[in-house]
Amino acid sequence: MSTDNKPLVTDSGIDVKVLYDANTPHTQPPAEGPGQFPFTRGVQPDMYRGKLWTMRQYAGFSTAEESNKRYHYLLSQGVMGLSVAFDLPTQIGYDSDHALAEGEVGKVGVAIDSIEDMQTLFKGINLQDVSTSMTINATGYILLSLYVALAKQQGADLSKISGTIQNDILKEYAARGTYIYPPKPSMRIITDIFEWCSRELPKWNTISISGYHIREAGSTAVQEIAFTLSNGKAYVKAALEKGLDINVFGKRLSFFFNAHNNLFEEVAKFRAARRMWATMMKELGATDPKAMMLRFHTQTGGSTLTAQQPLNNISRVTIQTLAAVLGGTQSLHTNGYDEALSLPTEEAARIALRTQQIVGYESGAADTVDPLAGSYFVEALTNEVEAKAWELVRKLDAMGGSVTAIEEGFMQDEIARSAYEYQRQIEDGRKIIVGVNKFQVAEEQHPPVFKIDDSIRRIQSEKLAALRARRDSAAATRCLAAIEQSATDGSNLMPHVIAAVEAHCTLGEIADVLRKVYGEYK
């Protein structure tokens, strides 16, 4: 930040003028109203006057029993939707007793090995009454199958079950790394999910195309939306090649974005992303306005949280919450102030939720649609973010799209370059991080941290051994063989995977069948 008239730029390299007024180019608000194509001002005509965004809290740790307790606590505190974090073995298709799971079971999320874990995870929670988001990608097809199997056991009407699986494998190759299979078979699994859900689970969001992790890996705001929307275009093209109707599956696509500290650039980013996606979907053949709407979940920026003076993170999360709300998010998770140190404590999770509730009920930010519209600065910034993002999308298109750009390492290199430049700016003082490179204090104590007991792996392994001993082994073997046959002949995988989890096949066993057919991506 500068107090003189030296040039200032946003994190995306956009010049910020000293003054914006009626003579500044591109400062006119969009002609269309909210709820109208291309949805710059929001996807609903009345936005939060009709209904506030869904307040979610991302939670999952240790065993299903422990996570279930946290879910009941969050629901009692006013959370409107659950958001499940899974541990690394679950994310990459290993049961808790696998050798490669050692040291990771229950650490960054909950361990889910079987239908029995899923029953415990949602004990006392009616799936028909709650919207559940599951942050899962490579094994998304298995976790969705487990959720559907549990809903059936509860006697739920599948046409009323709502929620989201992240199911965005392209960003795993580009930014995060929890992939299993190569890109092409992974895309096949995703389109199988699109196809099956369009028939059987009509209210379910079949993918949450994620810019969040791209931003966490070090991208700029412009790169976040350009790469994410380009990935979205790749999924749409794959679905169209499978013969699916864009006006049907297009309504069930959702996005997941990051909210960072630069309030105005973030608001501009969300407004620009809506406009870009509507244009992309129209060009790809969508005619139903609902299939052109960019609906998105937001999470406040994990990489912005500091271990130094962690209580400062409450202020950061508040600014990021405002950015998401002023930008028109449909759903929001706010990070705990202690997450640079550990999984959030119950106190930190409560303060994070209260931050959303204060913005929603006390700040006035939700009282009118797109309240920053017509701001000379915000309108100009929306246009500049969009122009820079289109430039990057056209570059990806010229390479053959996201899959090729990822296979050639282009996206990864661009993100790494931005992350390196951002870090350099912190180290040489051009970018101030309060409490880190300026306004430091001598710190002796940290807040209490949330620790996971290493005995979790033993507990899960014992449960797995008992499950395998009492299940019908012949039925489980038949179900796994049916998945292998389906993977080979190209028929839809989902019915076979649901049958397998109902027969008490484990997550690792199912993932291994597809490892055998498709191989692993290196």
Short mmCIF file of C-alpha atoms in Angstrom, two decimals:
data_model
loop_
_atom_site.label_atom_id
_atom_site.label_comp_id
_atom_site.label_asym_id
_atom_site.label_seq_id
_atom_site.Cartn_x
_atom_site.Cartn_y
_atom_site.Cartn_z
CA MET A 1 0.00 0.00 0.00
CA SER A 2 1.27 3.48 -0.85
CA THR A 3 0.26 6.90 0.47
CA ASP A 4 1.81 8.87 -2.41
CA ASN A 5 1.02 8.96 -6.12
CA LYS A 6 3.38 6.14 -7.14
CA PRO A 7 1.76 3.56 -9.49
CA LEU A 8 -0.27 0.93 -7.65
CA VAL A 9 -1.36 -2.40 -9.09
CA THR A 10 -3.70 -5.15 -7.90
CA ASP A 11 -2.38 -8.66 -7.34
CA SER A 12 -3.35 -9.40 -10.97
CA GLY A 13 -1.17 -6.56 -12.22
CA ILE A 14 -4.05 -4.18 -13.03
CA ASP A 15 -3.11 -0.51 -12.61
CA VAL A 16 -5.16 1.31 -10.00
CA LYS A 17 -5.73 4.98 -10.78
CA VAL A 18 -5.65 7.66 -8.09
CA LEU A 19 -9.18 8.72 -9.01
CA TYR A 20 -12.07 7.12 -10.91
CA ASP A 21 -14.85 9.38 -12.18
CA ALA A 22 -17.36 9.74 -15.01
CA ASN A 23 -14.52 10.52 -17.43
CA THR A 24 -12.73 7.21 -16.72
CA PRO A 25 -13.35 4.65 -19.52
CA HIS A 26 -15.53 1.58 -18.87
CA THR A 27 -17.18 2.86 -15.69
CA GLN A 28 -20.82 2.54 -16.79
CA PRO A 29 -22.88 -0.10 -14.96
CA PRO A 30 -24.24 -2.98 -17.08
CA ALA A 31 -27.49 -2.28 -18.91
CA GLU A 32 -29.14 -5.53 -17.83
CA GLY A 33 -30.68 -6.01 -14.40
CA PRO A 34 -29.84 -8.69 -11.83
CA GLY A 35 -31.13 -12.12 -12.82
CA GLN A 36 -30.76 -11.27 -16.52
CA PHE A 37 -28.15 -12.47 -19.04
CA PRO A 38 -25.15 -12.18 -18.70
CA PHE A 39 -25.80 -11.94 -14.94
CA THR A 40 -23.08 -9.40 -14.07
CA ARG A 41 -25.24 -8.14 -11.21
CA GLY A 42 -26.21 -11.56 -9.86
CA VAL A 43 -28.21 -14.67 -10.74
CA GLN A 44 -31.33 -13.73 -8.75
CA PRO A 45 -33.46 -10.61 -9.36
CA ASP A 46 -33.69 -9.91 -5.61
CA MET A 47 -30.50 -11.71 -4.48
CA TYR A 48 -30.33 -11.88 -0.66
CA ARG A 49 -33.65 -10.09 -0.11
CA GLY A 50 -35.27 -13.37 -1.15
CA LYS A 51 -32.87 -15.70 0.68
CA LEU A 52 -29.45 -15.28 2.27
CA TRP A 53 -26.53 -17.27 0.92
CA THR A 54 -26.13 -20.77 2.41
CA MET A 55 -23.84 -20.51 5.43
CA ARG A 56 -21.63 -23.59 5.42
CA GLN A 57 -18.77 -24.62 7.66
CA TYR A 58 -16.19 -27.01 6.23
CA ALA A 59 -15.57 -29.72 8.80
CA GLY A 60 -14.30 -33.25 8.99
CA PHE A 61 -11.54 -34.83 11.05
CA SER A 62 -10.55 -37.98 12.83
CA THR A 63 -13.31 -40.60 12.79
CA ALA A 64 -16.87 -40.38 11.49
CA GLU A 65 -18.04 -40.36 15.15
CA GLU A 66 -16.02 -37.22 15.98
CA SER A 67 -17.04 -35.41 12.79
CA ASN A 68 -20.70 -36.25 13.42
CA LYS A 69 -20.47 -34.47 16.81
CA ARG A 70 -19.05 -31.35 15.11
CA TYR A 71 -21.85 -31.41 12.48
CA HIS A 72 -24.54 -31.55 15.15
CA TYR A 73 -22.83 -28.65 16.96
CA LEU A 74 -22.63 -26.54 13.77
CA LEU A 75 -26.27 -27.25 12.88
CA SER A 76 -27.29 -26.18 16.39
CA GLN A 77 -25.40 -22.88 15.88
CA GLY A 78 -27.26 -21.95 12.69
CA VAL A 79 -25.27 -23.54 9.86
CA MET A 80 -27.57 -24.06 6.84
CA GLY A 81 -25.50 -26.67 5.01
CA LEU A 82 -22.77 -29.16 5.81
CA SER A 83 -19.43 -29.23 4.02
CA VAL A 84 -17.37 -32.40 4.45
CA ALA A 85 -13.57 -32.54 4.51
CA PHE A 86 -12.02 -35.96 3.84
CA ASP A 87 -8.59 -37.20 4.87
CA LEU A 88 -5.88 -37.76 2.26
CA PRO A 89 -6.22 -41.57 2.04
CA THR A 90 -9.94 -41.15 1.29
CA GLN A 91 -9.16 -38.47 -1.31
CA ILE A 92 -6.70 -40.67 -3.20
CA GLY A 93 -8.52 -43.98 -2.90
CA TYR A 94 -6.75 -45.87 -0.12
CA ASP A 95 -8.43 -47.60 2.81
CA SER A 96 -7.18 -46.59 6.25
CA ASP A 97 -5.30 -49.89 6.66
CA HIS A 98 -3.30 -49.43 3.43
CA ALA A 99 0.48 -49.00 3.96
CA LEU A 100 0.43 -45.62 2.16
CA ALA A 101 -2.25 -44.31 4.55
CA GLU A 102 0.06 -44.46 7.57
CA GLY A 103 0.43 -41.09 9.31
CA GLU A 104 -2.43 -39.50 7.36
CA VAL A 105 -5.62 -41.17 8.62
CA GLY A 106 -8.09 -38.60 9.95
CA LYS A 107 -5.54 -35.77 9.77
CA VAL A 108 -6.87 -33.21 7.24
CA GLY A 109 -10.41 -34.56 7.17
CA VAL A 110 -12.56 -37.50 8.12
CA ALA A 111 -11.61 -41.09 7.21
CA ILE A 112 -14.36 -42.79 5.19
CA ASP A 113 -13.71 -46.42 4.23
CA SER A 114 -17.20 -47.89 3.84
CA ILE A 115 -20.96 -47.46 4.03
CA GLU A 116 -20.70 -48.03 7.79
CA ASP A 117 -18.50 -44.93 8.19
CA MET A 118 -21.02 -42.95 6.13
CA GLN A 119 -23.87 -44.13 8.37
CA THR A 120 -21.94 -42.93 11.41
CA LEU A 121 -20.92 -39.63 9.78
CA PHE A 122 -24.55 -38.60 9.24
CA LYS A 123 -26.13 -40.32 12.27
CA GLY A 124 -29.15 -38.31 13.41
CA ILE A 125 -29.08 -36.13 10.27
CA ASN A 126 -31.84 -36.56 7.68
CA LEU A 127 -30.19 -36.22 4.27
CA GLN A 128 -33.42 -35.00 2.71
CA ASP A 129 -33.42 -31.99 5.07
CA VAL A 130 -29.82 -30.82 4.67
CA SER A 131 -27.67 -29.67 1.75
CA THR A 132 -24.27 -31.38 1.82
CA SER A 133 -21.14 -30.33 -0.02
CA MET A 134 -18.34 -32.89 -0.28
CA THR A 135 -14.83 -31.73 -1.18
CA ILE A 136 -13.80 -34.84 -3.08
CA ASN A 137 -12.43 -35.32 -6.58
CA ALA A 138 -10.63 -38.49 -7.69
CA THR A 139 -12.92 -40.64 -5.52
CA GLY A 140 -15.95 -38.37 -5.92
CA TYR A 141 -17.89 -41.13 -7.70
CA ILE A 142 -17.44 -43.41 -4.66
CA LEU A 143 -18.40 -40.80 -2.05
CA LEU A 144 -21.48 -39.81 -4.05
CA SER A 145 -22.41 -43.51 -4.26
CA LEU A 146 -22.01 -43.86 -0.49
CA TYR A 147 -24.21 -40.78 0.06
CA VAL A 148 -26.89 -42.11 -2.31
CA ALA A 149 -26.80 -45.55 -0.66
CA LEU A 150 -27.26 -43.94 2.76
CA ALA A 151 -30.13 -41.76 1.48
CA LYS A 152 -31.83 -44.91 0.16
CA GLN A 153 -31.39 -46.60 3.55
CA GLN A 154 -33.05 -43.56 5.17
CA GLY A 155 -35.98 -43.90 2.76
CA ALA A 156 -35.27 -40.51 1.19
CA ASP A 157 -36.78 -39.36 -2.10
CA LEU A 158 -33.66 -39.08 -4.32
CA SER A 159 -35.34 -36.36 -6.38
CA LYS A 160 -35.23 -34.14 -3.26
CA ILE A 161 -31.64 -34.80 -2.20
CA SER A 162 -29.50 -31.67 -2.63
CA GLY A 163 -25.82 -30.96 -2.38
CA THR A 164 -22.58 -30.87 -4.34
CA ILE A 165 -19.54 -33.00 -4.98
CA GLN A 166 -16.46 -31.05 -6.02
CA ASN A 167 -15.59 -33.68 -8.67
CA ASP A 168 -13.17 -31.28 -10.43
CA ILE A 169 -10.17 -33.36 -11.43
CA LEU A 170 -8.54 -30.89 -13.84
CA LYS A 171 -7.54 -28.49 -11.06
CA GLU A 172 -5.97 -31.44 -9.21
CA TYR A 173 -3.49 -31.91 -12.06
CA ALA A 174 -2.91 -28.14 -12.26
CA ALA A 175 -2.72 -27.12 -8.62
CA ARG A 176 -3.49 -29.61 -5.88
CA GLY A 177 -2.28 -33.12 -6.66
CA THR A 178 -4.90 -35.55 -5.28
CA TYR A 179 -5.52 -37.33 -8.58
CA ILE A 180 -5.44 -41.07 -9.21
CA TYR A 181 -6.24 -41.85 -12.85
CA PRO A 182 -4.99 -40.16 -16.07
CA PRO A 183 -6.99 -37.16 -17.39
CA LYS A 184 -9.04 -38.88 -20.11
CA PRO A 185 -10.52 -41.73 -18.00
CA SER A 186 -11.04 -39.22 -15.17
CA MET A 187 -13.13 -37.10 -17.55
CA ARG A 188 -15.11 -40.23 -18.47
CA ILE A 189 -15.95 -40.84 -14.78
CA ILE A 190 -17.13 -37.23 -14.45
CA THR A 191 -19.43 -37.42 -17.46
CA ASP A 192 -20.85 -40.71 -16.11
CA ILE A 193 -21.76 -38.80 -12.95
CA PHE A 194 -23.36 -35.99 -15.01
CA GLU A 195 -25.42 -38.53 -16.97
CA TRP A 196 -26.55 -40.59 -13.97
CA CYS A 197 -27.46 -37.59 -11.80
CA SER A 198 -29.45 -35.89 -14.57
CA ARG A 199 -31.77 -38.93 -14.44
CA GLU A 200 -31.65 -40.00 -10.79
CA LEU A 201 -30.50 -37.04 -8.66
CA PRO A 202 -31.91 -33.94 -10.39
CA LYS A 203 -31.23 -31.45 -7.56
CA TRP A 204 -27.61 -32.49 -7.04
CA ASN A 205 -24.79 -30.23 -8.26
CA THR A 206 -22.66 -32.75 -10.14
CA ILE A 207 -19.46 -30.70 -10.12
CA SER A 208 -18.02 -27.71 -8.31
CA ILE A 209 -15.46 -26.38 -10.75
CA SER A 210 -12.83 -25.06 -8.42
CA GLY A 211 -10.74 -21.94 -8.65
CA TYR A 212 -10.16 -22.09 -4.90
CA HIS A 213 -7.17 -24.42 -5.03
CA ILE A 214 -5.75 -22.69 -8.10
CA ARG A 215 -5.68 -19.48 -6.03
CA GLU A 216 -4.31 -21.28 -2.97
CA ALA A 217 -1.45 -22.56 -5.15
CA GLY A 218 -0.48 -18.95 -5.87
CA SER A 219 -2.47 -17.76 -8.89
CA THR A 220 -3.74 -14.22 -9.33
CA ALA A 221 -7.46 -13.35 -9.33
CA VAL A 222 -7.42 -13.15 -13.14
CA GLN A 223 -5.72 -16.55 -13.48
CA GLU A 224 -8.17 -18.04 -10.97
CA ILE A 225 -11.22 -17.26 -13.10
CA ALA A 226 -9.55 -17.78 -16.49
CA PHE A 227 -8.22 -21.26 -15.62
CA THR A 228 -11.39 -22.26 -13.76
CA LEU A 229 -13.79 -21.21 -16.51
CA SER A 230 -11.56 -22.86 -19.11
CA ASN A 231 -11.70 -26.09 -17.06
CA GLY A 232 -15.49 -25.67 -16.95
CA LYS A 233 -15.57 -25.39 -20.73
CA ALA A 234 -13.58 -28.66 -20.99
CA TYR A 235 -16.14 -30.49 -18.81
CA VAL A 236 -19.03 -29.10 -20.87
CA LYS A 237 -17.39 -30.20 -24.14
CA ALA A 238 -16.78 -33.70 -22.70
CA ALA A 239 -20.46 -33.92 -21.70
CA LEU A 240 -21.61 -32.70 -25.13
CA GLU A 241 -19.41 -35.35 -26.80
CA LYS A 242 -21.22 -37.94 -24.68
CA GLY A 243 -24.52 -36.67 -26.11
CA LEU A 244 -25.80 -34.98 -22.93
CA ASP A 245 -28.15 -31.98 -23.13
CA ILE A 246 -26.38 -28.74 -22.17
CA ASN A 247 -29.68 -27.22 -21.01
CA VAL A 248 -30.12 -30.09 -18.53
CA PHE A 249 -26.63 -30.74 -17.15
CA GLY A 250 -25.70 -27.03 -17.44
CA LYS A 251 -28.12 -26.20 -14.62
CA ARG A 252 -26.29 -28.56 -12.26
CA LEU A 253 -22.80 -27.14 -12.77
CA SER A 254 -21.50 -25.01 -9.92
CA PHE A 255 -18.23 -23.23 -9.16
CA PHE A 256 -16.02 -22.76 -6.12
CA PHE A 257 -13.96 -19.59 -5.74
CA ASN A 258 -11.54 -18.07 -3.28
CA ALA A 259 -12.13 -14.76 -1.50
CA HIS A 260 -8.83 -12.92 -0.95
CA ASN A 261 -7.95 -9.67 0.79
CA ASN A 262 -8.23 -7.12 -2.04
CA LEU A 263 -11.90 -6.30 -1.51
CA PHE A 264 -12.59 -4.48 -4.77
CA GLU A 265 -10.61 -6.79 -7.07
CA GLU A 266 -12.41 -9.79 -5.55
CA VAL A 267 -15.87 -8.23 -6.08
CA ALA A 268 -14.88 -7.38 -9.67
CA LYS A 269 -13.63 -10.95 -10.17
CA PHE A 270 -16.96 -12.49 -9.17
CA ARG A 271 -18.96 -10.09 -11.38
CA ALA A 272 -16.63 -10.70 -14.36
CA ALA A 273 -16.74 -14.49 -13.91
CA ARG A 274 -20.56 -14.54 -14.12
CA ARG A 275 -20.51 -12.52 -17.32
CA MET A 276 -17.81 -14.69 -18.90
CA TRP A 277 -19.46 -18.02 -18.06
CA ALA A 278 -22.84 -16.89 -19.43
CA THR A 279 -21.13 -15.93 -22.69
CA MET A 280 -19.20 -19.23 -22.85
CA MET A 281 -22.31 -21.35 -22.27
CA LYS A 282 -24.27 -19.43 -24.89
CA GLU A 283 -21.46 -20.00 -27.40
CA LEU A 284 -21.47 -23.73 -26.53
CA GLY A 285 -25.17 -23.96 -27.38
CA ALA A 286 -27.10 -23.29 -24.14
CA THR A 287 -30.47 -21.60 -24.69
CA ASP A 288 -31.99 -21.92 -21.20
CA PRO A 289 -30.88 -18.91 -19.09
CA LYS A 290 -30.58 -21.16 -16.01
CA ALA A 291 -27.95 -23.23 -17.83
CA MET A 292 -25.93 -20.05 -18.40
CA MET A 293 -25.93 -18.89 -14.77
CA LEU A 294 -22.67 -19.14 -12.86
CA ARG A 295 -23.64 -20.25 -9.36
CA PHE A 296 -20.77 -20.46 -6.92
CA HIS A 297 -19.63 -21.33 -3.42
CA THR A 298 -16.89 -19.23 -1.85
CA GLN A 299 -14.34 -20.00 0.83
CA THR A 300 -12.22 -17.34 2.46
CA GLY A 301 -8.52 -17.52 1.57
CA GLY A 302 -6.66 -20.16 3.52
CA SER A 303 -3.28 -18.97 2.21
CA THR A 304 -3.97 -15.46 3.57
CA LEU A 305 -4.12 -16.70 7.17
CA THR A 306 -1.01 -16.08 9.24
CA ALA A 307 0.46 -18.07 12.11
CA GLN A 308 1.81 -14.76 13.46
CA GLN A 309 -0.78 -12.76 15.46
CA PRO A 310 -3.51 -15.25 14.47
CA LEU A 311 -6.34 -13.11 15.88
CA ASN A 312 -5.65 -10.69 12.97
CA ASN A 313 -7.13 -13.43 10.78
CA ILE A 314 -10.61 -12.58 12.10
CA SER A 315 -10.30 -9.17 10.37
CA ARG A 316 -9.01 -10.77 7.17
CA VAL A 317 -11.90 -13.26 7.10
CA THR A 318 -14.39 -10.42 7.65
CA ILE A 319 -13.07 -8.48 4.62
CA GLN A 320 -13.14 -11.67 2.53
CA THR A 321 -16.70 -12.42 3.68
CA LEU A 322 -17.78 -8.95 2.53
CA ALA A 323 -16.05 -9.51 -0.84
CA ALA A 324 -17.97 -12.76 -1.37
CA VAL A 325 -21.31 -11.24 -0.35
CA LEU A 326 -20.87 -8.00 -2.31
CA GLY A 327 -19.81 -10.17 -5.26
CA GLY A 328 -23.00 -12.25 -5.08
CA THR A 329 -21.99 -15.71 -3.79
CA GLN A 330 -24.64 -18.43 -3.34
CA SER A 331 -22.86 -20.22 -0.51
CA LEU A 332 -19.96 -19.38 1.83
CA HIS A 333 -17.51 -21.01 4.22
CA THR A 334 -15.46 -18.80 6.52
CA ASN A 335 -12.11 -20.04 7.82
CA GLY A 336 -11.23 -20.23 11.51
CA TYR A 337 -8.62 -17.74 12.75
CA ASP A 338 -6.39 -20.59 13.96
CA GLU A 339 -6.21 -22.57 10.71
CA ALA A 340 -2.63 -21.54 9.96
CA LEU A 341 -1.77 -23.55 13.08
CA SER A 342 -4.14 -26.54 13.04
CA LEU A 343 -7.63 -27.72 12.21
CA PRO A 344 -10.05 -25.13 13.65
CA THR A 345 -11.04 -25.41 17.30
CA GLU A 346 -14.73 -25.27 18.14
CA GLU A 347 -14.33 -21.65 19.30
CA ALA A 348 -12.66 -20.60 16.03
CA ALA A 349 -15.35 -22.36 13.97
CA ARG A 350 -18.05 -20.53 15.95
CA ILE A 351 -16.40 -17.11 15.44
CA ALA A 352 -16.06 -17.87 11.72
CA LEU A 353 -19.77 -18.68 11.47
CA ARG A 354 -20.70 -15.62 13.55
CA THR A 355 -18.73 -13.48 11.06
CA GLN A 356 -21.08 -14.61 8.28
CA GLN A 357 -24.13 -14.08 10.46
CA ILE A 358 -23.05 -10.54 11.44
CA VAL A 359 -22.48 -9.62 7.77
CA GLY A 360 -25.81 -11.22 6.84
CA TYR A 361 -27.99 -9.80 9.60
CA GLU A 362 -26.24 -6.65 10.84
CA SER A 363 -24.08 -5.05 8.15
CA GLY A 364 -26.72 -4.09 5.58
CA ALA A 365 -24.58 -5.65 2.82
CA ALA A 366 -27.40 -8.10 2.00
CA ASP A 367 -30.19 -5.51 1.90
CA THR A 368 -29.99 -4.61 -1.79
CA VAL A 369 -28.79 -6.29 -4.99
CA ASP A 370 -25.18 -5.72 -6.13
CA PRO A 371 -24.66 -2.67 -3.87
CA LEU A 372 -21.32 -1.69 -5.46
CA ALA A 373 -22.79 -1.46 -8.99
CA GLY A 374 -22.25 1.95 -10.51
CA SER A 375 -19.07 2.55 -8.51
CA TYR A 376 -16.66 4.05 -11.05
CA PHE A 377 -13.85 1.94 -9.60
CA VAL A 378 -15.74 -1.37 -9.38
CA GLU A 379 -17.24 -1.12 -12.87
CA ALA A 380 -13.85 -0.24 -14.42
CA LEU A 381 -12.14 -3.03 -12.46
CA THR A 382 -14.82 -5.58 -13.48
CA ASN A 383 -14.16 -4.74 -17.14
CA GLU A 384 -10.37 -4.89 -16.75
CA VAL A 385 -10.43 -8.21 -14.87
CA GLU A 386 -12.71 -9.65 -17.56
CA ALA A 387 -10.54 -8.39 -20.45
CA LYS A 388 -7.37 -9.88 -18.91
CA ALA A 389 -9.13 -13.19 -18.16
CA TRP A 390 -10.47 -13.50 -21.75
CA GLU A 391 -6.93 -12.92 -23.02
CA LEU A 392 -5.75 -15.91 -20.98
CA VAL A 393 -8.75 -18.07 -21.99
CA ARG A 394 -8.02 -17.41 -25.68
CA LYS A 395 -4.42 -18.49 -25.11
CA LEU A 396 -5.66 -21.77 -23.56
CA ASP A 397 -8.13 -22.27 -26.44
CA ALA A 398 -5.29 -21.85 -28.95
CA MET A 399 -3.38 -24.62 -27.15
CA GLY A 400 -6.38 -26.96 -27.49
CA GLY A 401 -8.08 -26.26 -24.14
CA SER A 402 -7.45 -27.01 -20.48
CA VAL A 403 -6.58 -30.71 -20.77
CA THR A 404 -3.76 -30.00 -23.25
CA ALA A 405 -2.59 -26.95 -21.28
CA ILE A 406 -2.35 -29.10 -18.13
CA GLU A 407 -0.65 -32.01 -19.92
CA GLU A 408 1.94 -29.57 -21.29
CA GLY A 409 2.46 -27.94 -17.88
CA PHE A 410 1.35 -24.46 -19.00
CA MET A 411 -1.15 -23.84 -16.19
CA GLN A 412 1.19 -25.18 -13.54
CA ASP A 413 4.04 -22.93 -14.77
CA GLU A 414 1.85 -19.82 -14.85
CA ILE A 415 0.60 -20.44 -11.30
CA ALA A 416 4.14 -21.13 -10.02
CA ARG A 417 5.41 -17.90 -11.61
CA SER A 418 2.66 -15.85 -9.92
CA ALA A 419 3.27 -17.52 -6.55
CA TYR A 420 7.00 -16.79 -6.80
CA GLU A 421 6.41 -13.12 -7.66
CA TYR A 422 3.92 -12.70 -4.79
CA GLN A 423 6.41 -14.18 -2.31
CA ARG A 424 9.19 -11.92 -3.62
CA GLN A 425 6.98 -8.88 -3.04
CA ILE A 426 6.44 -9.93 0.58
CA GLU A 427 10.12 -10.58 1.17
CA ASP A 428 11.31 -7.25 -0.26
CA GLY A 429 8.53 -5.29 1.48
CA ARG A 430 6.60 -4.18 -1.61
CA LYS A 431 3.60 -6.11 -0.22
CA ILE A 432 2.80 -5.63 3.45
CA ILE A 433 1.36 -8.53 5.46
CA VAL A 434 0.41 -7.16 8.86
CA GLY A 435 2.19 -9.00 11.66
CA VAL A 436 4.46 -10.87 9.24
CA ASN A 437 6.76 -8.36 7.51
CA LYS A 438 5.50 -5.23 9.30
CA PHE A 439 3.96 -4.42 12.69
CA GLN A 440 5.46 -7.55 14.24
CA VAL A 441 5.37 -8.20 17.98
CA ALA A 442 7.26 -10.64 20.15
CA GLU A 443 4.94 -13.63 20.45
CA GLU A 444 5.26 -16.20 23.17
CA GLN A 445 1.91 -17.97 23.12
CA HIS A 446 -0.26 -19.38 20.41
CA PRO A 447 -3.96 -20.16 20.85
CA PRO A 448 -4.81 -23.77 21.73
CA VAL A 449 -4.52 -26.04 18.69
CA PHE A 450 -6.73 -28.92 17.64
CA LYS A 451 -4.76 -32.19 17.52
CA ILE A 452 -5.67 -35.54 15.97
CA ASP A 453 -4.78 -38.72 17.86
CA ASP A 454 -2.54 -41.11 15.91
CA SER A 455 -4.63 -44.05 17.17
CA ILE A 456 -7.28 -43.23 14.52
CA ARG A 457 -5.61 -45.53 11.96
CA ARG A 458 -5.75 -48.48 14.35
CA ILE A 459 -9.45 -47.82 15.10
CA GLN A 460 -10.30 -47.60 11.38
CA SER A 461 -8.24 -50.71 10.56
CA GLU A 462 -10.07 -52.72 13.20
CA LYS A 463 -13.44 -51.59 11.79
CA LEU A 464 -12.32 -52.60 8.29
CA ALA A 465 -11.21 -56.05 9.44
CA ALA A 466 -14.57 -56.63 11.15
CA LEU A 467 -16.48 -55.41 8.06
CA ARG A 468 -14.61 -57.73 5.70
CA ALA A 469 -15.10 -60.68 8.07
CA ARG A 470 -18.90 -60.39 8.25
CA ARG A 471 -19.89 -59.23 4.76
CA ASP A 472 -20.97 -61.57 1.95
CA SER A 473 -17.59 -61.99 0.24
CA ALA A 474 -19.04 -63.56 -2.90
CA ALA A 475 -21.47 -60.64 -3.37
CA ALA A 476 -18.66 -58.13 -2.87
CA THR A 477 -16.48 -59.92 -5.44
CA ARG A 478 -19.34 -59.96 -7.99
CA CYS A 479 -19.89 -56.22 -7.51
CA LEU A 480 -16.21 -55.39 -8.02
CA ALA A 481 -16.17 -57.54 -11.17
CA ALA A 482 -19.21 -55.63 -12.47
CA ILE A 483 -17.35 -52.32 -11.98
CA GLU A 484 -14.36 -53.69 -13.92
CA GLN A 485 -16.64 -54.82 -16.75
CA SER A 486 -18.36 -51.41 -16.86
CA ALA A 487 -15.02 -49.56 -16.90
CA THR A 488 -13.96 -51.74 -19.83
CA ASP A 489 -17.14 -51.67 -21.92
CA GLY A 490 -17.95 -47.97 -21.43
CA SER A 491 -21.35 -48.37 -19.73
CA ASN A 492 -22.22 -45.96 -16.91
CA LEU A 493 -20.22 -46.78 -13.78
CA MET A 494 -22.53 -45.25 -11.18
CA PRO A 495 -25.14 -48.03 -10.75
CA HIS A 496 -22.35 -50.60 -10.30
CA VAL A 497 -20.47 -48.49 -7.74
CA ILE A 498 -23.67 -47.87 -5.74
CA ALA A 499 -24.36 -51.64 -5.74
CA ALA A 500 -20.78 -52.26 -4.57
CA VAL A 501 -20.94 -49.89 -1.59
CA GLU A 502 -24.30 -51.39 -0.64
CA ALA A 503 -22.57 -54.79 -0.65
CA HIS A 504 -19.98 -53.37 1.79
CA CYS A 505 -17.13 -53.06 -0.70
CA THR A 506 -14.62 -50.52 0.60
CA LEU A 507 -13.48 -47.29 -0.98
CA GLY A 508 -9.97 -48.65 -1.56
CA GLU A 509 -11.23 -51.83 -3.20
CA ILE A 510 -13.39 -49.86 -5.66
CA ALA A 511 -10.62 -47.36 -6.45
CA ASP A 512 -8.21 -50.26 -7.06
CA VAL A 513 -10.50 -51.80 -9.69
CA LEU A 514 -10.23 -48.62 -11.75
CA ARG A 515 -6.48 -48.40 -11.07
CA LYS A 516 -6.25 -51.83 -12.68
CA VAL A 517 -8.25 -50.74 -15.76
CA TYR A 518 -7.04 -47.15 -16.22
CA GLY A 519 -3.63 -47.09 -14.55
CA GLU A 520 -2.35 -44.25 -12.39
CA TYR A 521 -1.32 -40.79 -13.55
CA LYS A 522 2.32 -39.99 -12.85
#
